[in-house]
Short mmCIF file of C-alpha atoms and ligand atoms in Angstrom, two decimals:
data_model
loop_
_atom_site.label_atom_id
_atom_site.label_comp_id
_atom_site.label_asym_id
_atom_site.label_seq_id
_atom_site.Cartn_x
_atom_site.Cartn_y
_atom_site.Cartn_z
CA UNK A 1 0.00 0.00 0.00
CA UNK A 2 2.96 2.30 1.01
CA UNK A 3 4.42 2.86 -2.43
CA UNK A 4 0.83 4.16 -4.00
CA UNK A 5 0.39 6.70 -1.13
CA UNK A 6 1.62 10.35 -2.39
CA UNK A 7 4.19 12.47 -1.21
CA UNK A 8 3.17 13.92 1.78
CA UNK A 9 1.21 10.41 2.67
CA UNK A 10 4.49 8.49 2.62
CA UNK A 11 6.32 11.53 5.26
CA UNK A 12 3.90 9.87 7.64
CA UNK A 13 3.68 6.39 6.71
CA UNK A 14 5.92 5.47 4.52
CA UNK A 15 8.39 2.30 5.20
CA UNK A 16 6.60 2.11 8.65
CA UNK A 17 5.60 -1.73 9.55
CA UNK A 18 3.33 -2.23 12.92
CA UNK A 19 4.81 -2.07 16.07
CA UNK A 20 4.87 -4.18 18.94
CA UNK A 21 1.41 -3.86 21.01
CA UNK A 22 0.16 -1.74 18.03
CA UNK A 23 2.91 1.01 18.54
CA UNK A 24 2.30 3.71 15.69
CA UNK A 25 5.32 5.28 16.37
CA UNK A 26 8.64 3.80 15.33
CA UNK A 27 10.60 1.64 17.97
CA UNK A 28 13.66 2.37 19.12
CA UNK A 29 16.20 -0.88 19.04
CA UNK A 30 18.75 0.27 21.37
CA UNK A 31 20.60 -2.48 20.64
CA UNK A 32 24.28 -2.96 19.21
CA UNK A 33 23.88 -6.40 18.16
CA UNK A 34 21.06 -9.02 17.61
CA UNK A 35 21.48 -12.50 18.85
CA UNK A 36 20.14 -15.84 17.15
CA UNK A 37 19.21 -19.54 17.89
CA UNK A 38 21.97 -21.65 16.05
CA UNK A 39 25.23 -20.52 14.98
CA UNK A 40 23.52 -22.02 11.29
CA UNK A 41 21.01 -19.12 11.60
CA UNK A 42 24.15 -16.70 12.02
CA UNK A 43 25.86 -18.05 9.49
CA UNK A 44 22.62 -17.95 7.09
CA UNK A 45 22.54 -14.13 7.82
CA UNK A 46 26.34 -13.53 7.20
CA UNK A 47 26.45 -15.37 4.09
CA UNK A 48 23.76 -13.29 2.80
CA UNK A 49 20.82 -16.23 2.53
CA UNK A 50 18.64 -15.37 4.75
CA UNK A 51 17.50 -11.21 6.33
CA UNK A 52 18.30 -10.43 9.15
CA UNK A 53 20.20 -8.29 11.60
CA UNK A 54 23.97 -8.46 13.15
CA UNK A 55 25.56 -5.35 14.19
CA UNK A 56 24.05 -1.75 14.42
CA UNK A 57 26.96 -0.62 12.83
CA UNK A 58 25.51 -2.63 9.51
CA UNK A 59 22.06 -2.15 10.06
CA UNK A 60 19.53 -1.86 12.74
CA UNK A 61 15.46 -1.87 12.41
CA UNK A 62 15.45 1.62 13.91
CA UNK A 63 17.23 3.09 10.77
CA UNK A 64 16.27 0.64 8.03
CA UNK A 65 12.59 2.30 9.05
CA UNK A 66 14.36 5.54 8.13
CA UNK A 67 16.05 3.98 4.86
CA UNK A 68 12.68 2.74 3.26
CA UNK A 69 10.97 6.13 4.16
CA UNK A 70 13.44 8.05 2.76
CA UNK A 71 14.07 5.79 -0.18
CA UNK A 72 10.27 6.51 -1.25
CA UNK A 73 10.33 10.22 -1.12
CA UNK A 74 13.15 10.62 -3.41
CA UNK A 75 11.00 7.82 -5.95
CA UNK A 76 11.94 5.15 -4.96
CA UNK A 77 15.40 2.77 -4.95
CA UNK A 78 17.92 2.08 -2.14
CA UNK A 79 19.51 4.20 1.14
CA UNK A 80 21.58 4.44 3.59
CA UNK A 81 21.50 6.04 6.33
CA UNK A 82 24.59 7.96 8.12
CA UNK A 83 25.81 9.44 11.11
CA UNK A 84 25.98 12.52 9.17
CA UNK A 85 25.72 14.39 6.00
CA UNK A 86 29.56 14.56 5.66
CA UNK A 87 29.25 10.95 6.45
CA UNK A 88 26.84 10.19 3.50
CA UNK A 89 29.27 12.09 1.22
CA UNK A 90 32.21 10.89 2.70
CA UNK A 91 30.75 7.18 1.71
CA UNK A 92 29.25 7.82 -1.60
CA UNK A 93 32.42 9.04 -2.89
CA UNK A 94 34.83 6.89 -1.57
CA UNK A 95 32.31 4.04 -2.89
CA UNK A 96 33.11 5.45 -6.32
CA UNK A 97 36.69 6.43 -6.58
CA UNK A 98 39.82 5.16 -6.74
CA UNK A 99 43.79 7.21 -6.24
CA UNK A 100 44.37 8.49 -9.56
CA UNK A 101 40.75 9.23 -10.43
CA UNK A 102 39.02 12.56 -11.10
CA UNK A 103 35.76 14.39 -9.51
CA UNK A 104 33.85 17.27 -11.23
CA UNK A 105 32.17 19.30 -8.43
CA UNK A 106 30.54 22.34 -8.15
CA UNK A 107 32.62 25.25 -6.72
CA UNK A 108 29.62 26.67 -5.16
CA UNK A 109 29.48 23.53 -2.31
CA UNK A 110 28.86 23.68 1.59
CA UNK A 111 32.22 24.36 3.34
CA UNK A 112 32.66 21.08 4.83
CA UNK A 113 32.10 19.17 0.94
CA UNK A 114 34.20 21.71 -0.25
CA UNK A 115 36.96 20.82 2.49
CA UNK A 116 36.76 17.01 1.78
CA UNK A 117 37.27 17.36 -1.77
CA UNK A 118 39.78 19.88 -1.59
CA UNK A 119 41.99 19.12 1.15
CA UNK A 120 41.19 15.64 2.15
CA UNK A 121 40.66 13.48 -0.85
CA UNK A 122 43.81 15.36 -2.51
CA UNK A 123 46.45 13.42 0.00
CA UNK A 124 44.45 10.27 -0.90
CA UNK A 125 45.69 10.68 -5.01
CA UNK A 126 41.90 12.15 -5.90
CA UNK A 127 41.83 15.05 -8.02
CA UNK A 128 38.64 17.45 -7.55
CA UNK A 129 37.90 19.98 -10.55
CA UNK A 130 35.81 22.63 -9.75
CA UNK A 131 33.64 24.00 -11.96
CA UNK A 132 31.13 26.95 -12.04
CA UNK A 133 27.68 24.66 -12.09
CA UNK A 134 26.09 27.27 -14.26
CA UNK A 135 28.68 26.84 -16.84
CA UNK A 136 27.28 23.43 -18.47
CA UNK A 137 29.66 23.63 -21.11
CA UNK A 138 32.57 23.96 -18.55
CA UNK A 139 31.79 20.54 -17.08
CA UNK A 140 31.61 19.07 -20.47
CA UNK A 141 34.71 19.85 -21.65
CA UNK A 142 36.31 19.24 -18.24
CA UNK A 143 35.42 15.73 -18.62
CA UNK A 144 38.32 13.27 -19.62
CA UNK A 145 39.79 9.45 -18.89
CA UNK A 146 40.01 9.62 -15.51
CA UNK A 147 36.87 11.70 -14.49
CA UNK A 148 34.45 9.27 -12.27
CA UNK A 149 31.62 10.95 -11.03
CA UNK A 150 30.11 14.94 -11.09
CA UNK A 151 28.72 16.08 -8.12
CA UNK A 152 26.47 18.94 -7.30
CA UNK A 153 24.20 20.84 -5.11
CA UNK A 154 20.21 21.51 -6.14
CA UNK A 155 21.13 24.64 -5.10
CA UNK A 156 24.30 26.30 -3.60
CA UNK A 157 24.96 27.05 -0.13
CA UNK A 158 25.08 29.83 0.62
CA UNK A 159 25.75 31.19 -3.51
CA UNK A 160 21.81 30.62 -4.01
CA UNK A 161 22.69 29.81 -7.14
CA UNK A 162 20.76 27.24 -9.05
CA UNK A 163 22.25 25.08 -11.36
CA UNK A 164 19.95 22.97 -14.43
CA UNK A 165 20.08 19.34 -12.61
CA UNK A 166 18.43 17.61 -15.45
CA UNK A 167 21.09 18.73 -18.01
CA UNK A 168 23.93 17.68 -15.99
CA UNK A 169 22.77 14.90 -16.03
CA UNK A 170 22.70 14.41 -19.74
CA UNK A 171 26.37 15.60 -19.66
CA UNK A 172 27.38 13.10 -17.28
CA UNK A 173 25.19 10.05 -18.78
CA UNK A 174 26.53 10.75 -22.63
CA UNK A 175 30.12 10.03 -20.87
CA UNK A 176 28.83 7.26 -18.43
CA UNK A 177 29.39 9.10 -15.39
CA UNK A 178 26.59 9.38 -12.37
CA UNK A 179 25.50 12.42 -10.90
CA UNK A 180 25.50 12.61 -7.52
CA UNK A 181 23.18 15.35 -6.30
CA UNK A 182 23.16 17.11 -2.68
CA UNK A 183 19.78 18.14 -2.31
CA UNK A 184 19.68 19.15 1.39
CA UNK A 185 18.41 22.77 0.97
CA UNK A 186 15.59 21.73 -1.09
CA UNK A 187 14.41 18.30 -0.03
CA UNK A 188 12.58 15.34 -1.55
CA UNK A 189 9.67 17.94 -1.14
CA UNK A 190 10.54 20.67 -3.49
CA UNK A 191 11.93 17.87 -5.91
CA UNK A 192 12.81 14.27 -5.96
CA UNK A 193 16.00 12.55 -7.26
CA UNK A 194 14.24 10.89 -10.01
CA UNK A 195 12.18 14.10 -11.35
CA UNK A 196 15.96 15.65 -11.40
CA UNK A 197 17.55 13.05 -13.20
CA UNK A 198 20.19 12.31 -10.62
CA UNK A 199 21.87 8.76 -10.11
CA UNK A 200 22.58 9.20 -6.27
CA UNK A 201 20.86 11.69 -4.22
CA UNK A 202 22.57 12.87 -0.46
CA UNK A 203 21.12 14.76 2.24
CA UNK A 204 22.23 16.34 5.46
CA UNK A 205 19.48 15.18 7.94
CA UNK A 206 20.50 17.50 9.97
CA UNK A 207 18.93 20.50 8.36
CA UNK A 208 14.82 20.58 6.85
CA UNK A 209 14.33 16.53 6.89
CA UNK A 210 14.84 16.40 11.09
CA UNK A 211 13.31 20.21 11.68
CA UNK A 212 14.05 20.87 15.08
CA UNK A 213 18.03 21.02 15.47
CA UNK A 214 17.59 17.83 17.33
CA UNK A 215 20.65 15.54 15.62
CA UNK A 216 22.96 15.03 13.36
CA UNK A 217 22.56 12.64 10.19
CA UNK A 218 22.35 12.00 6.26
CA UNK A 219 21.37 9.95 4.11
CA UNK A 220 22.43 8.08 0.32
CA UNK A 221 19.49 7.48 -1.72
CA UNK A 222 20.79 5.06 -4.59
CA UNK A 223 17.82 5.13 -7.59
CA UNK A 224 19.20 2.28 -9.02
CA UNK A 225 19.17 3.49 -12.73
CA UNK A 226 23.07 4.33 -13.28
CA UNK A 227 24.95 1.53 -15.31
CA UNK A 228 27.89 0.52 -13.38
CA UNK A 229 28.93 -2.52 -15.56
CA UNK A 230 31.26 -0.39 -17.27
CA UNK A 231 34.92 -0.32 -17.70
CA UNK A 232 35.38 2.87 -15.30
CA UNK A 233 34.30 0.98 -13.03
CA UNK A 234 35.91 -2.59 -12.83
CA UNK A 235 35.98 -2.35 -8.83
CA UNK A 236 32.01 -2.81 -8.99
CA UNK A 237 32.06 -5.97 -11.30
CA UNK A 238 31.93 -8.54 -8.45
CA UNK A 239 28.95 -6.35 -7.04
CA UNK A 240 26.91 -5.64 -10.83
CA UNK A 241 27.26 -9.66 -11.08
CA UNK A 242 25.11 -10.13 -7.78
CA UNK A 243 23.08 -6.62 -7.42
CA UNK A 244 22.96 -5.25 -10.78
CA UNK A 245 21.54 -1.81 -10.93
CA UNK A 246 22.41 -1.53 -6.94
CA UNK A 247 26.09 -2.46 -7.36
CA UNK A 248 26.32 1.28 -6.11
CA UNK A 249 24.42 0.31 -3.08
CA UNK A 250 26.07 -3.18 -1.99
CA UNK A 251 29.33 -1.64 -2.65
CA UNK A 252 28.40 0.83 -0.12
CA UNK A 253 27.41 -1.63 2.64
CA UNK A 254 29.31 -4.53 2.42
CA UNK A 255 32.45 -1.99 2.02
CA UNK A 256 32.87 1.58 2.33
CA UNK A 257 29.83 1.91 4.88
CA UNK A 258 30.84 -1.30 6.68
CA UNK A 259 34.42 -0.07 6.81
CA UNK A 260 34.42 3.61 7.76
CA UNK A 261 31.96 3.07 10.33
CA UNK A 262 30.21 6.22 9.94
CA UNK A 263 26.84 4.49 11.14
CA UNK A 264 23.16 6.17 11.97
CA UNK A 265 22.35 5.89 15.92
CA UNK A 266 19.15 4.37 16.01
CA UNK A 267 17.64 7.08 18.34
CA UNK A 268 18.84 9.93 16.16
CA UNK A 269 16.85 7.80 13.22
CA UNK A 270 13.99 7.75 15.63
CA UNK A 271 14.30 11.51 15.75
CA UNK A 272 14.36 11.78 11.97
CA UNK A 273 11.56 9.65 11.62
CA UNK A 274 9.19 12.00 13.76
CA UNK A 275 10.70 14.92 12.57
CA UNK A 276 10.27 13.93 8.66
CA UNK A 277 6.52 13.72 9.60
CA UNK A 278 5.39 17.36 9.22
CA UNK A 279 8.46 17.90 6.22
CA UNK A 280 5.85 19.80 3.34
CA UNK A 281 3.97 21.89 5.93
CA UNK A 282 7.37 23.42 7.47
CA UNK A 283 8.85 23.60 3.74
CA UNK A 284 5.72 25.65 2.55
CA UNK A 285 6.35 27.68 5.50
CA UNK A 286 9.88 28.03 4.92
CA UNK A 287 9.35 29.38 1.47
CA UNK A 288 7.16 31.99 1.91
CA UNK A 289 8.49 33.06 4.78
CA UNK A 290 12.09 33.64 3.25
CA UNK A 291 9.75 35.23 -0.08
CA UNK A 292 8.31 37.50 2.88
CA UNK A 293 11.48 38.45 4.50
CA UNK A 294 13.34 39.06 0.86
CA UNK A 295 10.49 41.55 -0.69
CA UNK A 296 11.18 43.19 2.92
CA UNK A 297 14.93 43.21 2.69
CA UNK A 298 14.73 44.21 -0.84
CA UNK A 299 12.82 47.60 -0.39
CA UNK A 300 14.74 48.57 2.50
CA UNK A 301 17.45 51.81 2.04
CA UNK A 302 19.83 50.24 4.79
CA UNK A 303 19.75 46.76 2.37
CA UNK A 304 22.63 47.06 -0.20
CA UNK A 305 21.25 43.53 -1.63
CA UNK A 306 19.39 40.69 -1.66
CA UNK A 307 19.65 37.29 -2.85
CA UNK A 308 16.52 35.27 -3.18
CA UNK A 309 15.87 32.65 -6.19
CA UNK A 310 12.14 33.50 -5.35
CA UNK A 311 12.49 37.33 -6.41
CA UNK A 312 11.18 38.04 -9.89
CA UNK A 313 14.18 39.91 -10.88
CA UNK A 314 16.45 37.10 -9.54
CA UNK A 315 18.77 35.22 -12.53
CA UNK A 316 18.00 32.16 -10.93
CA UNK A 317 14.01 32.74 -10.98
CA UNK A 318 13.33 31.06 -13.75
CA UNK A 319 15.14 27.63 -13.98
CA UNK A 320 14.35 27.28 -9.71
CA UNK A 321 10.61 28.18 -10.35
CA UNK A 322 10.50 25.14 -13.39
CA UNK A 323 12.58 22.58 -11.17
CA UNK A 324 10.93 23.16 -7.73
CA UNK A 325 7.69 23.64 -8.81
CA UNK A 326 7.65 27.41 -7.71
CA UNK A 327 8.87 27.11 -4.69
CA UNK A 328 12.03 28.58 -3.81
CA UNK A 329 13.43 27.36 -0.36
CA UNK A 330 14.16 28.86 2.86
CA UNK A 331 17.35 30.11 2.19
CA UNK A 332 18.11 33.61 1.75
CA UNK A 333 21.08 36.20 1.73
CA UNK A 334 21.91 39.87 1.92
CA UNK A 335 23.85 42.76 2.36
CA UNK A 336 23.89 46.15 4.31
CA UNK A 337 27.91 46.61 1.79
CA UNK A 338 30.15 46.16 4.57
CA UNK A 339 31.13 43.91 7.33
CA UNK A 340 31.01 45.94 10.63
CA UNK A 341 26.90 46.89 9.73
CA UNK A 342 26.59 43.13 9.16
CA UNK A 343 27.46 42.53 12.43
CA UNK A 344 25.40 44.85 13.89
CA UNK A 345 22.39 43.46 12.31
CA UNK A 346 23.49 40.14 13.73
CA UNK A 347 23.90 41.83 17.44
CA UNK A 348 20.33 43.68 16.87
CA UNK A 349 18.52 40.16 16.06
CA UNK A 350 16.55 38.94 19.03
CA UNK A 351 14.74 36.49 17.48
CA UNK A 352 16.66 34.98 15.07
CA UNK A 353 19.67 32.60 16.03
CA UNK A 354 22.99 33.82 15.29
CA UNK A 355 24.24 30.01 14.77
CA UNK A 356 25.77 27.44 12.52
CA UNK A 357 23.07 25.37 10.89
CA UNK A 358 20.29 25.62 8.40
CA UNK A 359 16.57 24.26 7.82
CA UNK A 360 15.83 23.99 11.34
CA UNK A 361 12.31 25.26 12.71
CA UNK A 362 13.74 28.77 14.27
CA UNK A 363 15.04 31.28 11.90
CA UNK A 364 18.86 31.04 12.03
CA UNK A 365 21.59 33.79 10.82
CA UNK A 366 25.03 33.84 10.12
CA UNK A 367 27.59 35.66 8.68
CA UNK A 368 30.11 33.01 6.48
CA UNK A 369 33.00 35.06 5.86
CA UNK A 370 34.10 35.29 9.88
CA UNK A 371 33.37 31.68 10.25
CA UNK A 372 31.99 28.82 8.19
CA UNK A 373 33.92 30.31 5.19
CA UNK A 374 37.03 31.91 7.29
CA UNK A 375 39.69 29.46 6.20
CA UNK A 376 38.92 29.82 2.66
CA UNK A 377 41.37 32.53 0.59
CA UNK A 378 40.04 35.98 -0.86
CA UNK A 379 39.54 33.96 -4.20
CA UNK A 380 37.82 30.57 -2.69
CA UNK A 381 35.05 33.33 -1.17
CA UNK A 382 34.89 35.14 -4.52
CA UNK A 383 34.18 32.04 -6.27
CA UNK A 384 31.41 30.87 -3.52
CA UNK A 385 29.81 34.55 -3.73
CA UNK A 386 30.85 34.97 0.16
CA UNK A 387 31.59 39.29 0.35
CA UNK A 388 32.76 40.29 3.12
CA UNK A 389 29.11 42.04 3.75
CA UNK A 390 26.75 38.76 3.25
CA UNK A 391 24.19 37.74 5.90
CA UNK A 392 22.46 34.16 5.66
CA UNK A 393 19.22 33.63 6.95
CA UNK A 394 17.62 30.16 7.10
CA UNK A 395 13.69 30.84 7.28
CA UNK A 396 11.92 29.05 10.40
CA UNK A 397 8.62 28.86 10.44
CA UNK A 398 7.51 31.33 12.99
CA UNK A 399 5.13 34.17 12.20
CA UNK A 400 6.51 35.92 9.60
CA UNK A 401 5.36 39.41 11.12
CA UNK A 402 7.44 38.72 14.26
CA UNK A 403 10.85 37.68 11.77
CA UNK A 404 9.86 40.76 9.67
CA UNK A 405 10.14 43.03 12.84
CA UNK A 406 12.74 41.45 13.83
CA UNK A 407 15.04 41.78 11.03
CA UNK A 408 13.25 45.38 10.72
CA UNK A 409 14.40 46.62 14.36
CA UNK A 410 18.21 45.34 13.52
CA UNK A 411 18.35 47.07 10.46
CA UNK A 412 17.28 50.31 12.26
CA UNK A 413 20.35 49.84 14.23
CA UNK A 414 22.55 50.47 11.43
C1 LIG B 501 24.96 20.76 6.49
C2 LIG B 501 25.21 20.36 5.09
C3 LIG B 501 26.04 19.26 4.81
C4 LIG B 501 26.77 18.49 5.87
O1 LIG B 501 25.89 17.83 6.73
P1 LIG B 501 26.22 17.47 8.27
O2 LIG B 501 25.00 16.76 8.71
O3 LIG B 501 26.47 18.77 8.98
O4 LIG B 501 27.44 16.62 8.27
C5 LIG B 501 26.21 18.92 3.48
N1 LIG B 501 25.62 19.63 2.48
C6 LIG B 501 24.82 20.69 2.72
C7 LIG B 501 24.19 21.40 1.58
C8 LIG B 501 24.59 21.09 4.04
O5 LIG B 501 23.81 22.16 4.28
#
């Protein structure tokens, strides 16, 4: 019944069996490892013949809930569920490349993608490209012999910018590459892996999907539609022969998941599994809430700029409006044109949390350049739009008249 549910159907029900005594809510198997019978019935469930559970660090009944719930709302396929969203990038990539092999990523990432791919996977004989993900034609022509995978976020944090998913894909499926798509900022709810075209969708959990700042997780949702019996890829052979079109995924678990450790607790999947519930009424709030604030911002005479994919005048308007269905996230920036005013909008906000984190139900400020984006050089911030002036705002859901004076009574103290 779950799979013919819609969207905001499956937030509540979907991969949930029945509990024990009729519990509605999803149980929470403290447990780090499940005991059987016979050592036969141990061996069945290491050798793969019959289901089952061993270790929490492989799987526990907690997450898996998680996994099939998730796996739905992006259209269906495979996941994984992490201790983090570093962790679910962290294992997606090192699922797919090898030393000596090439990524093609976005130079408009988080800071903490942009970190791995930069300085961590460079002592490990990777070599990341990065690539303005408006420029199309720039990742095509970046692509050569020993490029494995492009990767991509639906839309940049904290650039705003918004990148055509669909047709990266094309570039990367005429050269038999998968793209791997973070789509944290804009959730299964604004779009879905499959109505993007990507191969492997990520997600902080963290952010919009828990909603309350409660925990930290992600997530790897494997479609099962990229081709991996291909010569790029001879270290999935042994895997295509058994899974097929989830090599990506049994490569993952039986390996690089397995391995690294990087596990979901089951009571921050618990968490995520509430929290989930109520996703496409706080992301409809979220939206216009951030529209609110920006129309706000944007008439203002202390407000140098503003960056909001949901403004009409916005380059972004158009190709955001036609991917995610008009809506245009919580997400917003701006600028009073120098740092010492941004900070004293920052001091002046009482209601809004001057903190590190996005997507969670209070509305949440920051200014990158002194801190998320500090380590990065004059040109790293130029190339993620960071001035020296920008504000982020993540949209919670409050009453948008009580943000609006809030942001109005901080800007007066400039
Ligand atoms: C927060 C975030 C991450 C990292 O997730 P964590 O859960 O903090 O590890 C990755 N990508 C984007 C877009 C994010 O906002």
């Amino acid at each position: 019944m779950q799979t013919t549910l819609r969207f905001d159907s499956l937030l509540v029900h979907g991969g949930l069996e029945p509990g024990p005594a009729g519990a509605t809510s999803v149980p929470i198997v403290q447990s780090s490892s499940f005991a059987y019978e016979t050592a036969e019935a141990l061996e069945d469930v290491f050798r793969g013949r019959a289901v089952g559970q061993v270790y929490t660090r492989l799987g526990n009944p907690t997450t898996e809930a998680l996994e099939r719930r998730l796996a739905l709302l992006e259209g269906g396929g495979a996941a994984i569920a992490t201790a983090s969203g570093m962790a679910a990038i962290t294992t997606t990539v090192m699922t797919i490349i090898r030393a000596g092999d090439e990524i093609l990523a976005s130079s408009s990432l988080f800071g903490g993608t942009f970190s791995l791919f930069r300085d961590t996977l460079s002592n490990f004989g990777v070599t990341v490209r990065f690539i303005d993900p408006l420029d199309l034609e720039g990742f095509r022509s970046a692509i050569n012999e020993q490029t494995r995978l492009l990767f991509v976020e639906t839309v940049g944090n904290p650039k705003l910018d918004v990148p055509d998913i669909p047709l990266l894909a094309e570039i990367a499926h005429q050269a038999g590459l998968p793209l791997i798509v973070d789509a944290t900022v804009t959730t299964p709810c604004l779009a879905t892996g499959a109505s993007l075209g990507a191969d492997i969708v990520v997600h902080s959990t963290s952010k919009y999907i828990n909603g309350a700042g409660t925990s930290i997780g992600g997530v790897i949702i494997d479609r099962g539609v990229f081709d991996w019996n291909s010569q790029k890829f001879p270290h999935f052979e042994q895997f295509y022969k058994k899974y097929r079109a989830f090599a990506f995924t049994a490569r993952a678990r039986k390996l690089v998941h397995k391995d690294v450790g990087a596990c979901a607790a089951p009571f921050n999947s618990f968490l995520l599994t509430e929290g989930i519930q109520t996703l496409a009424l706080r992301m409809e709030r979220h939206c216009s809430n951030a529209l609110a604030l920006a129309r706000i911002l944007k008439r203002h005479p202390k407000v140098a700029w503003v960056n909001y994919p949901g403004l009409e005048d916005s380059p972004q308007h158009t190709i955001a409006g036609k991917l995610y269905g008009g809506r245009y996230g919580g997400l917003l920036t701006f600028g009073t044109g120098e740092k010492a005013s941004a900070f004293k909008v920052i001091n002046g906000l009482r209601l809004a949390k001057n903190l590190a984190n996005i997507g969670d139900a209070k509305t949440l400020v920051i200014h990158p350049a002194s801190t998320i984006c500090a380590d990065y050089n004059a040109e790293e911030k130029a190339l993620m739009g960071v001035t020296e002036d920008l504000i982020r705002v993540s949209l919670g859901i409050e009453d948008c008249r009580d943000i609006i004076e809030d942001f109005e009574k901080a800007l007066d103290s400039v």
